[in-house]
């Protein structure tokens, strides 16, 4: 099994497309890792998939660190990326650095953060120069959902597309080793991918990116309502529901546990 690190991910651009996903605990991280998933993201999407929130915004740094440690302990070959949650890097660069360092101390190989403002670009540069690899994130940024008025596709107008393109170029220049492109037109994602030397990892950004993200619960069919761009590779919601139902009925009827 191939060992994935920052150098290997960068070298894969133009050679091998990367099917990447999220995981939030040791059990699923181990399964993803043994299946050959190259990058496992401990995403702030845990807010919606495992913690019951409607957005990613309520996720706390303590929750990210706990999940990161669990995933890192289970993974042998995949690159583990910790998503810095909302509030963990917006309140000051020193606090952001401290939180990023904490992620690496819990076993992450890199961190991910959203945006390309002047401050974020400076922070990406400071992190990478301090030995903290960074995956950037442009396009639709879930932590900015309140500003968008909902989860809405970005880069649809010429002006907006130009802004996303320039943001992608800027985070590469700042030192990010890869960039997430979320919910932007496929043509724009293709243009960005062709223009950057670092890999692009898309989610809802078409097929031309160097890799793809999928939320684990979406691809496994654990979430029954998923975005239109998602392909379900299993239907575990019905499998799990059926298992729970069978267990309850067997206990009720006295079949389980058996007499012996």
CSV table of C-alpha atoms in Angstrom, one decimal, residues 8 20 29 42 64 69 72 97 117 119 124 131 136-137 143 157 172 177 189 192 197 201 217 237:
chain,number,residue,atom,x,y,z
A,8,UNK,CA,3.4,12.3,-2.8
A,20,UNK,CA,-10.4,11.6,-0.9
A,29,UNK,CA,-10.8,5.9,9.2
A,42,UNK,CA,-11.2,15.3,9.7
A,64,UNK,CA,-11.7,18.6,16.2
A,69,UNK,CA,-6.4,12.0,17.4
A,72,UNK,CA,-4.6,9.5,13.2
A,97,UNK,CA,-0.8,28.9,15.0
A,117,UNK,CA,-8.0,37.4,2.3
A,119,UNK,CA,-4.7,38.0,6.5
A,124,UNK,CA,-0.9,30.3,5.3
A,131,UNK,CA,6.5,23.4,9.2
A,136,UNK,CA,-6.4,25.9,1.2
A,137,UNK,CA,-10.1,26.3,0.4
A,143,UNK,CA,-17.8,28.7,7.3
A,157,UNK,CA,-20.6,35.6,-12.8
A,172,UNK,CA,-0.7,28.6,-4.0
A,177,UNK,CA,0.4,22.4,-1.1
A,189,UNK,CA,-12.4,24.5,-11.8
A,192,UNK,CA,-7.8,26.8,-12.1
A,197,UNK,CA,1.2,23.7,-10.0
A,201,UNK,CA,-9.4,18.8,-4.9
A,217,UNK,CA,-21.7,9.8,5.3
A,237,UNK,CA,-28.7,3.8,6.1
